[in-house]
Amino acid sequence: MISADTQGLRLATRYAVLVLIALIFVFPLVFMVMSSLKPDQQLLQDSGSLRAFLPVGDISLDNYAAAFQRAPVWTFVFNSVLITGVTVVLSLVVCSAAGFAFVFVRWKGRETLLAILLATLILPFETIAIPLLLMAANLPWLGLDGISWGWMNSYRIQIVPFIADGLTVFLFVQYFKDLPGELIEAARVEGASWAQIYRKVVMPLSGPILATAAILKFLVMYNQYLWPLMVTQEEGYRPVMVGLQYFFQLNVAWGEVMAYLSLITVPVLAFYLYLQKSFIASIASTGVKG
Amino acid sequence: MKVFKLAASAAILAWASAAQAQTPLTMWYHGAGNEVESKIITQIITDFNASQSDWKVELQSFPQAAYNDSVVAGALAGNLPDILDVDGPNMPNWAWAGYLQPLQIDDSRIATFLPGTKGMWNGQLYSIGLWDAAVALVTRQSTLDELGLRAPTLDQPWTGDEFMAALDAAKAAGKWDYPLDLGMAWTGEWYPYAFSPFLQSFGGDIIDRSTYQTAEGALNGDAALAFGDWWQGLFQNGYAQATQDPADRDGGFAAGKYAFSWNGNWAALGALSAFDDTVFLPAPDFGTGAKIGAASWQFGVSASSKHPEGAAAFIEFALQDKYLADFSNGIGLIPASPTAAEMVDTYKAGGPLSVFVAYSASQGLVRPVTPGYVVQAKVFEKALADIANGADVAATLDAAVDEINADIGKNNGYGH
């Protein structure tokens, strides 16, 4: 029999440890936001002490004003949100459909193709960047003014190459394998088409994996640097990570860097908070197993 | 009133048709994020576009840290602009790789320009700079007086022994955290730009410039070994830090942490504002003459430009003294021509930074003029960082030589 005191102590200890872990993860964000409010000299002085995490000293929004002066911040944020958002949505559709086809539909060569697809996981993007660039520079595009050649300096060149990827397909494949096969069989017996099963049976049960895949894809896309650097020579198409380089002049204005980072972190946090709810809701509504 | 309206309409139509007739020229520049620099380059372009009816320059700015990679990617994609700027030591590589074509401008326009501003490769001009940069030994007159040191001059710079004696005196005084700030917090191009002139003053070099085919003997010969030992001694004997907080690099001298600072003219006004008696001393001579790095950002014409004559016309337009002076006033660099220097208060004769013009003209030595420099610079940087952190001098320099020679071999001698 455990006494109430012992239980309370355990609870307190557990919370203390959790709070400590939470603080470790929160500290960098707090440092970033607090530093964004301080002039450079104070920021550097405070960086070696606990003052770095506190809104003390000469606090102002000057760094934010200077950041907007130095770079078209909203353009970069808009571009990143647009590119990331469109890629995530298209990726979820394409990769889940691919995963569905690999798991539920019987067709010749699917094992081999899946193996090849999984093998691409070991290829770092840098190894295909140059061939991809050469292709992208020569692709045709049908626009309002007729056919043009080359996809450089566009949103599509930052979206299309990343819609389908081995990791996301793999995640869906693994998840779909764990779904009860009886559901699919029952739907087939009822005369549902593959498209109907995908849309009305499988996808409604796939909340958790959709959230996971969306988070992973979002992070990859929002943090894109090398590829946009290679394909966007026009400022109007640059995303946030390329924009970050605007702040690294010979003498780095660290306060402005922190202000910019604070601003571009907002969409990431908002996306997480949104998906956190979706994730929990998805689990709660997935009462089909067993 | 009607007549006035008609005249105005005619003027607008004339202007519009002239604007339409202008052939667009694309231009890439490394100044995104630098408000002052962007403003000046935009002004030059506006003036040029309004000054004639043949060409219209359209600017795309890139952040400096991402610029070189963007140009390389643009070249691969066949997407280079007509006009681009290039960091001086990278120019031979871009010319060799086929990114640039020789620059056709009137030689008389640049006859008086500082030597480091002219980007020459294979006997031809490929790029021209509106400014140059120079490095000096920054200290205070009161420091020299307190330590009983002779003020070195361009004609009589400190010898290596005098330089070390000065550092010894500063160390013995115990007044500063370190006698010398070398700027170790700055990595990348700072290493070959700021430190290879020491090696060259010792009699060595990053590569054998007579053939540009090997670093053997230049980077690991007796002179280079002497340099390496001296370099390592600076850190092992407490004269300088091998690793430095960036904040100390930016503000350490002003905060009184260092007696001497090896720094560029772009930081000179800051030093002057910290101490009224700041002085900028010439580089010491370690045996074969005092040397400092030369060549900064320059303009060139891309090899794929369909309008090289228009691109050259813009570059020639930008070489006017007033623009050289604008850049100097704006970002603190040395105007390329003496006439422009006279238009800048800080650089004109008797100005507080005028010594930099003389240092640049007399001591400036361009980094190795070879396409392989882009690799050699990185190898050199790593070797110096390793030696500063205690690596064996001879073994490190031998390894650097092997790496440089292997790269030259892989690239079939880089066309020399």
Tab-separated table of C-alpha atoms in Angstrom, chain B:
chain	number	residue	atom	x	y	z
B	1	MET	CA	-3.074	74.535	-71.389
B	2	LYS	CA	-3.909	72.337	-74.348
B	3	VAL	CA	-0.506	72.959	-75.860
B	4	PHE	CA	1.124	72.080	-72.579
B	5	LYS	CA	-0.824	68.814	-72.407
B	6	LEU	CA	0.126	67.936	-75.958
B	7	ALA	CA	3.777	68.661	-75.262
B	8	ALA	CA	3.683	66.579	-72.099
B	9	SER	CA	2.029	63.705	-73.941
B	10	ALA	CA	4.609	63.883	-76.678
B	11	ALA	CA	7.397	63.865	-74.124
B	12	ILE	CA	5.921	60.866	-72.338
B	13	LEU	CA	5.481	59.027	-75.640
B	14	ALA	CA	9.027	59.819	-76.632
B	15	TRP	CA	10.319	58.604	-73.294
B	16	ALA	CA	8.194	55.468	-73.474
B	17	SER	CA	9.356	54.586	-76.970
B	18	ALA	CA	12.963	55.208	-75.955
B	19	ALA	CA	12.509	52.957	-72.938
B	20	GLN	CA	10.978	50.286	-75.126
B	21	ALA	CA	13.895	50.485	-77.517
B	22	GLN	CA	16.384	49.772	-74.770
B	23	THR	CA	17.767	46.237	-74.854
B	24	PRO	CA	17.583	44.641	-71.412
B	25	LEU	CA	20.826	43.577	-69.737
B	26	THR	CA	20.589	41.363	-66.682
B	27	MET	CA	22.976	41.880	-63.815
B	28	TRP	CA	23.748	39.879	-60.660
B	29	TYR	CA	25.294	41.519	-57.645
B	30	HIS	CA	26.327	40.174	-54.248
B	31	GLY	CA	24.948	43.017	-52.117
B	32	ALA	CA	21.473	41.815	-51.017
B	33	GLY	CA	20.926	42.612	-47.379
B	34	ASN	CA	23.413	45.472	-47.447
B	35	GLU	CA	21.207	48.528	-47.638
B	36	VAL	CA	23.957	51.041	-48.364
B	37	GLU	CA	25.573	48.977	-51.092
B	38	SER	CA	22.216	48.184	-52.689
B	39	LYS	CA	21.298	51.845	-52.754
B	40	ILE	CA	24.509	52.847	-54.521
B	41	ILE	CA	24.391	50.110	-57.149
B	42	THR	CA	20.727	50.892	-57.808
B	43	GLN	CA	21.625	54.565	-58.269
B	44	ILE	CA	24.350	53.707	-60.780
B	45	ILE	CA	21.944	51.523	-62.735
B	46	THR	CA	19.265	54.217	-62.711
B	47	ASP	CA	21.762	56.795	-63.943
B	48	PHE	CA	23.064	54.477	-66.656
B	49	ASN	CA	19.604	53.561	-67.902
B	50	ALA	CA	18.695	57.239	-68.112
B	51	SER	CA	21.969	58.249	-69.747
B	52	GLN	CA	21.460	56.407	-73.048
B	53	SER	CA	18.783	54.732	-75.105
B	54	ASP	CA	20.455	51.453	-76.088
B	55	TRP	CA	20.600	49.452	-72.869
B	56	LYS	CA	18.557	48.906	-69.754
B	57	VAL	CA	20.258	47.130	-66.879
B	58	GLU	CA	18.015	45.015	-64.636
B	59	LEU	CA	19.449	44.034	-61.264
B	60	GLN	CA	19.103	40.850	-59.239
B	61	SER	CA	20.823	41.020	-55.872
B	62	PHE	CA	22.045	37.985	-53.951
B	63	PRO	CA	23.184	37.657	-50.353
B	64	GLN	CA	26.975	37.539	-50.371
B	65	ALA	CA	27.194	34.252	-48.486
B	66	ALA	CA	25.124	32.525	-51.163
B	67	TYR	CA	26.388	34.375	-54.198
B	68	ASN	CA	29.150	32.115	-55.502
B	69	ASP	CA	26.991	28.994	-55.247
B	70	SER	CA	24.186	30.792	-57.065
B	71	VAL	CA	26.504	31.768	-59.907
B	72	VAL	CA	27.851	28.227	-60.264
B	73	ALA	CA	24.286	26.848	-60.306
B	74	GLY	CA	23.259	29.534	-62.777
B	75	ALA	CA	26.164	28.603	-65.036
B	76	LEU	CA	25.231	24.925	-64.917
B	77	ALA	CA	21.656	25.784	-65.824
B	78	GLY	CA	22.818	28.051	-68.642
B	79	ASN	CA	21.186	30.932	-66.882
B	80	LEU	CA	23.952	33.465	-66.270
B	81	PRO	CA	23.194	37.183	-66.601
B	82	ASP	CA	25.015	39.638	-68.866
B	83	ILE	CA	26.878	41.387	-66.051
B	84	LEU	CA	28.022	39.810	-62.819
B	85	ASP	CA	30.380	40.669	-60.040
B	86	VAL	CA	33.093	38.354	-58.863
B	87	ASP	CA	35.439	38.284	-55.907
B	88	GLY	CA	38.910	39.037	-57.323
B	89	PRO	CA	40.675	35.778	-56.441
B	90	ASN	CA	37.777	33.714	-57.844
B	91	MET	CA	37.895	35.434	-61.219
B	92	PRO	CA	40.503	33.110	-62.843
B	93	ASN	CA	38.370	30.113	-61.900
B	94	TRP	CA	35.248	31.597	-63.426
B	95	ALA	CA	37.152	32.640	-66.555
B	96	TRP	CA	38.718	29.192	-66.881
B	97	ALA	CA	35.354	27.511	-66.296
B	98	GLY	CA	33.825	29.563	-69.088
B	99	TYR	CA	31.592	31.773	-66.978
B	100	LEU	CA	33.310	35.018	-67.985
B	101	GLN	CA	34.588	36.554	-71.185
B	102	PRO	CA	37.351	39.156	-71.519
B	103	LEU	CA	36.183	42.633	-70.624
B	104	GLN	CA	36.416	45.099	-73.489
B	105	ILE	CA	36.817	48.538	-71.965
B	106	ASP	CA	39.041	51.450	-72.753
B	107	ASP	CA	42.414	50.835	-71.065
B	108	SER	CA	42.941	54.540	-70.501
B	109	ARG	CA	39.927	54.559	-68.159
B	110	ILE	CA	41.709	52.300	-65.688
B	111	ALA	CA	45.310	53.370	-66.210
B	112	THR	CA	45.555	54.939	-62.771
B	113	PHE	CA	43.479	52.325	-60.927
B	114	LEU	CA	45.033	50.435	-58.035
B	115	PRO	CA	46.703	47.262	-59.326
B	116	GLY	CA	44.546	45.008	-57.170
B	117	THR	CA	41.380	46.228	-58.878
B	118	LYS	CA	42.342	44.817	-62.282
B	119	GLY	CA	41.349	41.221	-62.783
B	120	MET	CA	43.867	39.816	-65.235
B	121	TRP	CA	43.887	36.207	-66.456
B	122	ASN	CA	45.951	34.798	-69.294
B	123	GLY	CA	47.113	38.294	-70.164
B	124	GLN	CA	43.605	39.675	-70.595
B	125	LEU	CA	41.393	41.873	-68.463
B	126	TYR	CA	38.331	39.952	-67.283
B	127	SER	CA	37.091	42.113	-64.446
B	128	ILE	CA	37.538	45.507	-62.878
B	129	GLY	CA	36.869	46.685	-59.352
B	130	LEU	CA	35.492	49.985	-58.156
B	131	TRP	CA	37.428	49.616	-54.938
B	132	ASP	CA	40.127	47.638	-53.218
B	133	ALA	CA	40.680	46.633	-49.635
B	134	ALA	CA	43.817	46.686	-47.513
B	135	VAL	CA	44.905	45.339	-44.170
B	136	ALA	CA	46.994	47.124	-41.578
B	137	LEU	CA	48.277	46.606	-38.083
B	138	VAL	CA	45.910	48.680	-35.991
B	139	THR	CA	47.096	50.092	-32.689
B	140	ARG	CA	47.208	53.344	-30.703
B	141	GLN	CA	49.947	55.946	-30.708
B	142	SER	CA	49.783	55.867	-26.916
B	143	THR	CA	50.502	52.119	-27.037
B	144	LEU	CA	53.577	52.686	-29.188
B	145	ASP	CA	54.756	55.428	-26.839
B	146	GLU	CA	54.051	53.410	-23.717
B	147	LEU	CA	55.968	50.410	-25.039
B	148	GLY	CA	58.770	52.561	-26.437
B	149	LEU	CA	58.269	51.353	-29.999
B	150	ARG	CA	59.348	52.973	-33.221
B	151	ALA	CA	56.453	53.854	-35.521
B	152	PRO	CA	57.024	51.801	-38.687
B	153	THR	CA	56.543	53.451	-42.074
B	154	LEU	CA	55.928	52.255	-45.593
B	155	ASP	CA	59.593	52.797	-46.400
B	156	GLN	CA	60.780	51.301	-43.158
B	157	PRO	CA	58.262	48.763	-41.905
B	158	TRP	CA	59.021	46.690	-38.854
B	159	THR	CA	61.219	43.709	-39.469
B	160	GLY	CA	59.985	40.372	-38.217
B	161	ASP	CA	62.213	40.749	-35.155
B	162	GLU	CA	60.888	44.232	-34.437
B	163	PHE	CA	57.338	42.959	-34.772
B	164	MET	CA	57.956	40.143	-32.309
B	165	ALA	CA	59.728	42.553	-29.968
B	166	ALA	CA	56.633	44.736	-30.038
B	167	LEU	CA	54.457	41.750	-29.167
B	168	ASP	CA	56.868	40.786	-26.393
B	169	ALA	CA	56.717	44.293	-24.984
B	170	ALA	CA	52.921	44.254	-25.051
B	171	LYS	CA	52.849	40.857	-23.408
B	172	ALA	CA	55.275	41.981	-20.697
B	173	ALA	CA	53.190	45.073	-20.007
B	174	GLY	CA	50.345	42.784	-18.900
B	175	LYS	CA	47.784	45.399	-19.797
B	176	TRP	CA	45.985	43.489	-22.538
B	177	ASP	CA	44.360	40.038	-22.710
B	178	TYR	CA	46.484	39.261	-25.757
B	179	PRO	CA	49.100	41.343	-27.563
B	180	LEU	CA	47.670	40.572	-31.018
B	181	ASP	CA	44.188	40.142	-32.513
B	182	LEU	CA	44.581	38.244	-35.774
B	183	GLY	CA	40.860	37.920	-36.398
B	184	MET	CA	40.783	34.153	-35.962
B	185	ALA	CA	37.013	34.383	-35.495
B	186	TRP	CA	36.712	35.155	-39.203
B	187	THR	CA	37.037	32.032	-41.259
B	188	GLY	CA	36.898	31.414	-45.004
B	189	GLU	CA	38.599	33.833	-47.346
B	190	TRP	CA	39.999	35.875	-44.448
B	191	TYR	CA	42.703	33.245	-43.914
B	192	PRO	CA	44.356	33.369	-47.345
B	193	TYR	CA	43.593	37.082	-47.734
B	194	ALA	CA	45.018	38.185	-44.411
B	195	PHE	CA	47.593	35.507	-43.561
B	196	SER	CA	49.103	34.300	-46.844
B	197	PRO	CA	50.925	37.669	-47.185
B	198	PHE	CA	52.875	36.725	-44.030
B	199	LEU	CA	53.898	33.494	-45.745
B	200	GLN	CA	54.831	35.433	-48.874
B	201	SER	CA	56.862	37.890	-46.818
B	202	PHE	CA	58.774	34.935	-45.385
B	203	GLY	CA	59.561	33.916	-48.979
B	204	GLY	CA	57.028	31.141	-49.418
B	205	ASP	CA	53.654	31.068	-51.162
B	206	ILE	CA	50.503	29.014	-51.508
B	207	ILE	CA	51.708	27.824	-54.890
B	208	ASP	CA	54.729	28.189	-57.143
B	209	ARG	CA	53.658	31.149	-59.246
B	210	SER	CA	56.264	30.546	-61.934
B	211	THR	CA	54.275	27.561	-63.258
B	212	TYR	CA	51.127	27.323	-61.114
B	213	GLN	CA	51.568	23.556	-61.437
B	214	THR	CA	52.792	22.679	-57.971
B	215	ALA	CA	52.901	23.885	-54.390
B	216	GLU	CA	56.035	21.828	-53.752
B	217	GLY	CA	58.739	24.037	-52.320
B	218	ALA	CA	56.471	27.066	-52.097
B	219	LEU	CA	54.188	25.848	-49.332
B	220	ASN	CA	56.543	23.371	-47.673
B	221	GLY	CA	60.022	24.733	-48.393
B	222	ASP	CA	62.354	26.264	-45.820
B	223	ALA	CA	60.649	29.661	-45.946
B	224	ALA	CA	57.220	28.114	-45.507
B	225	LEU	CA	58.457	26.001	-42.599
B	226	ALA	CA	59.890	29.107	-40.957
B	227	PHE	CA	56.550	30.804	-41.452
B	228	GLY	CA	54.702	27.794	-40.023
B	229	ASP	CA	56.880	27.716	-36.916
B	230	TRP	CA	56.408	31.441	-36.420
B	231	TRP	CA	52.637	31.119	-36.955
B	232	GLN	CA	52.327	28.315	-34.441
B	233	GLY	CA	54.479	30.223	-31.978
B	234	LEU	CA	52.037	33.122	-31.986
B	235	PHE	CA	49.453	30.889	-30.366
B	236	GLN	CA	51.645	28.579	-28.322
B	237	ASN	CA	53.449	31.502	-26.746
B	238	GLY	CA	50.307	33.401	-25.868
B	239	TYR	CA	50.593	36.246	-28.364
B	240	ALA	CA	47.222	35.496	-29.969
B	241	GLN	CA	44.184	33.227	-29.635
B	242	ALA	CA	43.784	30.221	-31.921
B	243	THR	CA	40.034	30.389	-31.425
B	244	GLN	CA	38.325	33.684	-30.882
B	245	ASP	CA	34.853	34.821	-29.907
B	246	PRO	CA	33.329	36.762	-32.834
B	247	ALA	CA	32.331	39.479	-30.369
B	248	ASP	CA	36.007	39.960	-29.497
B	249	ARG	CA	36.881	40.296	-33.145
B	250	ASP	CA	34.235	42.971	-33.578
B	251	GLY	CA	34.827	44.889	-30.378
B	252	GLY	CA	37.916	43.497	-28.654
B	253	PHE	CA	40.335	46.196	-29.782
B	254	ALA	CA	37.925	48.978	-28.832
B	255	ALA	CA	37.397	47.295	-25.465
B	256	GLY	CA	41.136	47.340	-24.816
B	257	LYS	CA	41.631	43.578	-24.980
B	258	TYR	CA	44.344	43.698	-27.620
B	259	ALA	CA	47.377	45.928	-28.102
B	260	PHE	CA	47.483	45.310	-31.865
B	261	SER	CA	44.806	44.210	-34.299
B	262	TRP	CA	45.362	42.841	-37.815
B	263	ASN	CA	42.324	44.236	-39.549
B	264	GLY	CA	41.011	45.710	-42.766
B	265	ASN	CA	40.277	49.266	-43.798
B	266	TRP	CA	36.529	48.511	-43.622
B	267	ALA	CA	36.884	48.368	-39.830
B	268	ALA	CA	39.134	51.417	-39.608
B	269	LEU	CA	36.474	54.033	-38.917
B	270	GLY	CA	35.213	51.966	-35.995
B	271	ALA	CA	38.720	51.833	-34.545
B	272	LEU	CA	39.113	55.586	-34.999
B	273	SER	CA	35.845	56.258	-33.242
B	274	ALA	CA	36.994	54.103	-30.325
B	275	PHE	CA	40.321	55.892	-29.878
B	276	ASP	CA	41.370	59.287	-31.229
B	277	ASP	CA	44.994	58.186	-31.392
B	278	THR	CA	44.392	55.043	-33.462
B	279	VAL	CA	47.144	54.481	-36.014
B	280	PHE	CA	47.300	52.074	-38.954
B	281	LEU	CA	50.748	50.593	-39.338
B	282	PRO	CA	52.085	48.856	-42.450
B	283	ALA	CA	52.583	45.103	-42.492
B	284	PRO	CA	55.896	43.886	-41.076
B	285	ASP	CA	58.618	42.621	-43.374
B	286	PHE	CA	59.662	39.042	-42.600
B	287	GLY	CA	62.495	39.000	-45.083
B	288	THR	CA	61.311	39.419	-48.660
B	289	GLY	CA	59.316	42.639	-48.336
B	290	ALA	CA	56.136	43.585	-46.542
B	291	LYS	CA	53.002	42.204	-48.200
B	292	ILE	CA	49.246	42.533	-47.823
B	293	GLY	CA	46.396	40.951	-49.767
B	294	ALA	CA	44.826	42.726	-52.736
B	295	ALA	CA	41.754	42.436	-54.966
B	296	SER	CA	38.175	42.693	-53.848
B	297	TRP	CA	34.846	42.426	-55.672
B	298	GLN	CA	34.944	43.301	-59.365
B	299	PHE	CA	32.576	43.522	-62.337
B	300	GLY	CA	32.788	41.271	-65.373
B	301	VAL	CA	30.783	40.113	-68.388
B	302	SER	CA	29.419	36.593	-68.557
B	303	ALA	CA	30.574	34.357	-71.379
B	304	SER	CA	26.967	33.710	-72.375
B	305	SER	CA	26.065	37.389	-72.702
B	306	LYS	CA	24.608	38.191	-76.103
B	307	HIS	CA	25.369	41.864	-75.550
B	308	PRO	CA	28.944	42.120	-74.242
B	309	GLU	CA	29.271	45.613	-75.666
B	310	GLY	CA	26.270	46.770	-73.616
B	311	ALA	CA	27.583	45.039	-70.497
B	312	ALA	CA	30.987	46.652	-70.984
B	313	ALA	CA	29.336	50.020	-71.538
B	314	PHE	CA	27.626	49.721	-68.169
B	315	ILE	CA	30.825	48.697	-66.399
B	316	GLU	CA	32.698	51.582	-67.981
B	317	PHE	CA	29.910	53.933	-66.909
B	318	ALA	CA	30.195	52.652	-63.338
B	319	LEU	CA	33.917	53.477	-63.243
B	320	GLN	CA	33.254	57.200	-62.876
B	321	ASP	CA	35.025	58.771	-59.933
B	322	LYS	CA	31.772	59.902	-58.342
B	323	TYR	CA	30.566	56.301	-58.045
B	324	LEU	CA	33.924	55.123	-56.749
B	325	ALA	CA	33.662	57.846	-54.147
B	326	ASP	CA	30.056	56.899	-53.336
B	327	PHE	CA	31.053	53.300	-52.646
B	328	SER	CA	33.980	54.427	-50.545
B	329	ASN	CA	31.831	56.785	-48.503
B	330	GLY	CA	29.133	54.154	-48.201
B	331	ILE	CA	31.021	51.017	-47.311
B	332	GLY	CA	34.436	52.353	-46.350
B	333	LEU	CA	36.552	50.684	-49.036
B	334	ILE	CA	39.479	52.233	-50.876
B	335	PRO	CA	38.506	54.078	-54.083
B	336	ALA	CA	40.114	52.448	-57.114
B	337	SER	CA	41.507	55.674	-58.586
B	338	PRO	CA	43.577	58.419	-56.950
B	339	THR	CA	41.222	61.080	-58.303
B	340	ALA	CA	38.285	59.378	-56.638
B	341	ALA	CA	40.277	59.034	-53.415
B	342	GLU	CA	40.669	62.815	-53.391
B	343	MET	CA	36.859	63.094	-53.386
B	344	VAL	CA	36.579	61.074	-50.174
B	345	ASP	CA	37.342	62.865	-46.936
B	346	THR	CA	38.718	59.794	-45.224
B	347	TYR	CA	40.977	58.730	-48.105
B	348	LYS	CA	42.131	62.037	-49.581
B	349	ALA	CA	45.680	63.185	-48.910
B	350	GLY	CA	45.965	63.835	-45.185
B	351	GLY	CA	42.719	61.964	-44.485
B	352	PRO	CA	42.668	59.544	-41.567
B	353	LEU	CA	42.604	56.486	-43.825
B	354	SER	CA	44.838	57.764	-46.621
B	355	VAL	CA	47.624	55.404	-45.544
B	356	PHE	CA	45.525	52.508	-46.794
B	357	VAL	CA	45.732	53.862	-50.349
B	358	ALA	CA	49.512	53.827	-50.109
B	359	TYR	CA	49.579	50.363	-48.490
B	360	SER	CA	47.314	48.980	-51.192
B	361	ALA	CA	49.434	50.473	-53.974
B	362	SER	CA	52.816	49.507	-52.496
B	363	GLN	CA	52.311	46.315	-50.501
B	364	GLY	CA	49.271	44.784	-52.207
B	365	LEU	CA	49.840	41.345	-53.694
B	366	VAL	CA	47.017	39.518	-55.423
B	367	ARG	CA	46.337	35.988	-54.310
B	368	PRO	CA	47.562	33.282	-56.710
B	369	VAL	CA	46.086	34.042	-60.127
B	370	THR	CA	44.964	30.566	-61.020
B	371	PRO	CA	41.636	28.743	-61.377
B	372	GLY	CA	42.867	26.327	-58.734
B	373	TYR	CA	42.934	29.087	-56.140
B	374	VAL	CA	39.396	28.312	-54.964
B	375	VAL	CA	40.614	24.904	-53.788
B	376	GLN	CA	44.032	26.108	-52.661
B	377	ALA	CA	42.457	28.760	-50.454
B	378	LYS	CA	40.477	26.146	-48.543
B	379	VAL	CA	43.478	23.855	-48.177
B	380	PHE	CA	45.565	26.763	-46.928
B	381	GLU	CA	42.889	27.786	-44.445
B	382	LYS	CA	42.651	24.299	-43.000
B	383	ALA	CA	46.426	23.957	-42.749
B	384	LEU	CA	46.779	27.253	-40.897
B	385	ALA	CA	43.934	26.447	-38.533
B	386	ASP	CA	45.470	23.036	-37.795
B	387	ILE	CA	48.919	24.530	-37.176
B	388	ALA	CA	47.424	27.194	-34.930
B	389	ASN	CA	45.834	24.401	-32.925
B	390	GLY	CA	49.113	22.543	-32.497
B	391	ALA	CA	49.456	20.264	-35.543
B	392	ASP	CA	52.958	19.355	-36.700
B	393	VAL	CA	54.068	22.139	-39.029
B	394	ALA	CA	56.072	20.140	-41.585
B	395	ALA	CA	53.567	17.299	-41.815
B	396	THR	CA	50.633	19.664	-42.160
B	397	LEU	CA	52.254	21.712	-44.906
B	398	ASP	CA	53.358	18.547	-46.739
B	399	ALA	CA	49.787	17.261	-46.621
B	400	ALA	CA	48.527	20.597	-47.915
B	401	VAL	CA	50.991	20.452	-50.798
B	402	ASP	CA	49.864	16.938	-51.685
B	403	GLU	CA	46.223	17.996	-51.670
B	404	ILE	CA	46.847	21.051	-53.833
B	405	ASN	CA	49.000	19.110	-56.289
B	406	ALA	CA	46.421	16.328	-56.538
B	407	ASP	CA	43.745	18.890	-57.345
B	408	ILE	CA	45.908	20.494	-60.027
B	409	GLY	CA	46.541	17.056	-61.513
B	410	LYS	CA	42.838	16.202	-61.514
B	411	ASN	CA	42.138	19.404	-63.419
B	412	ASN	CA	44.899	18.946	-65.974
B	413	GLY	CA	46.894	21.896	-64.737
B	414	TYR	CA	43.981	24.333	-64.851
B	415	GLY	CA	44.914	25.529	-68.321
B	416	HIS	CA	48.229	27.162	-67.452
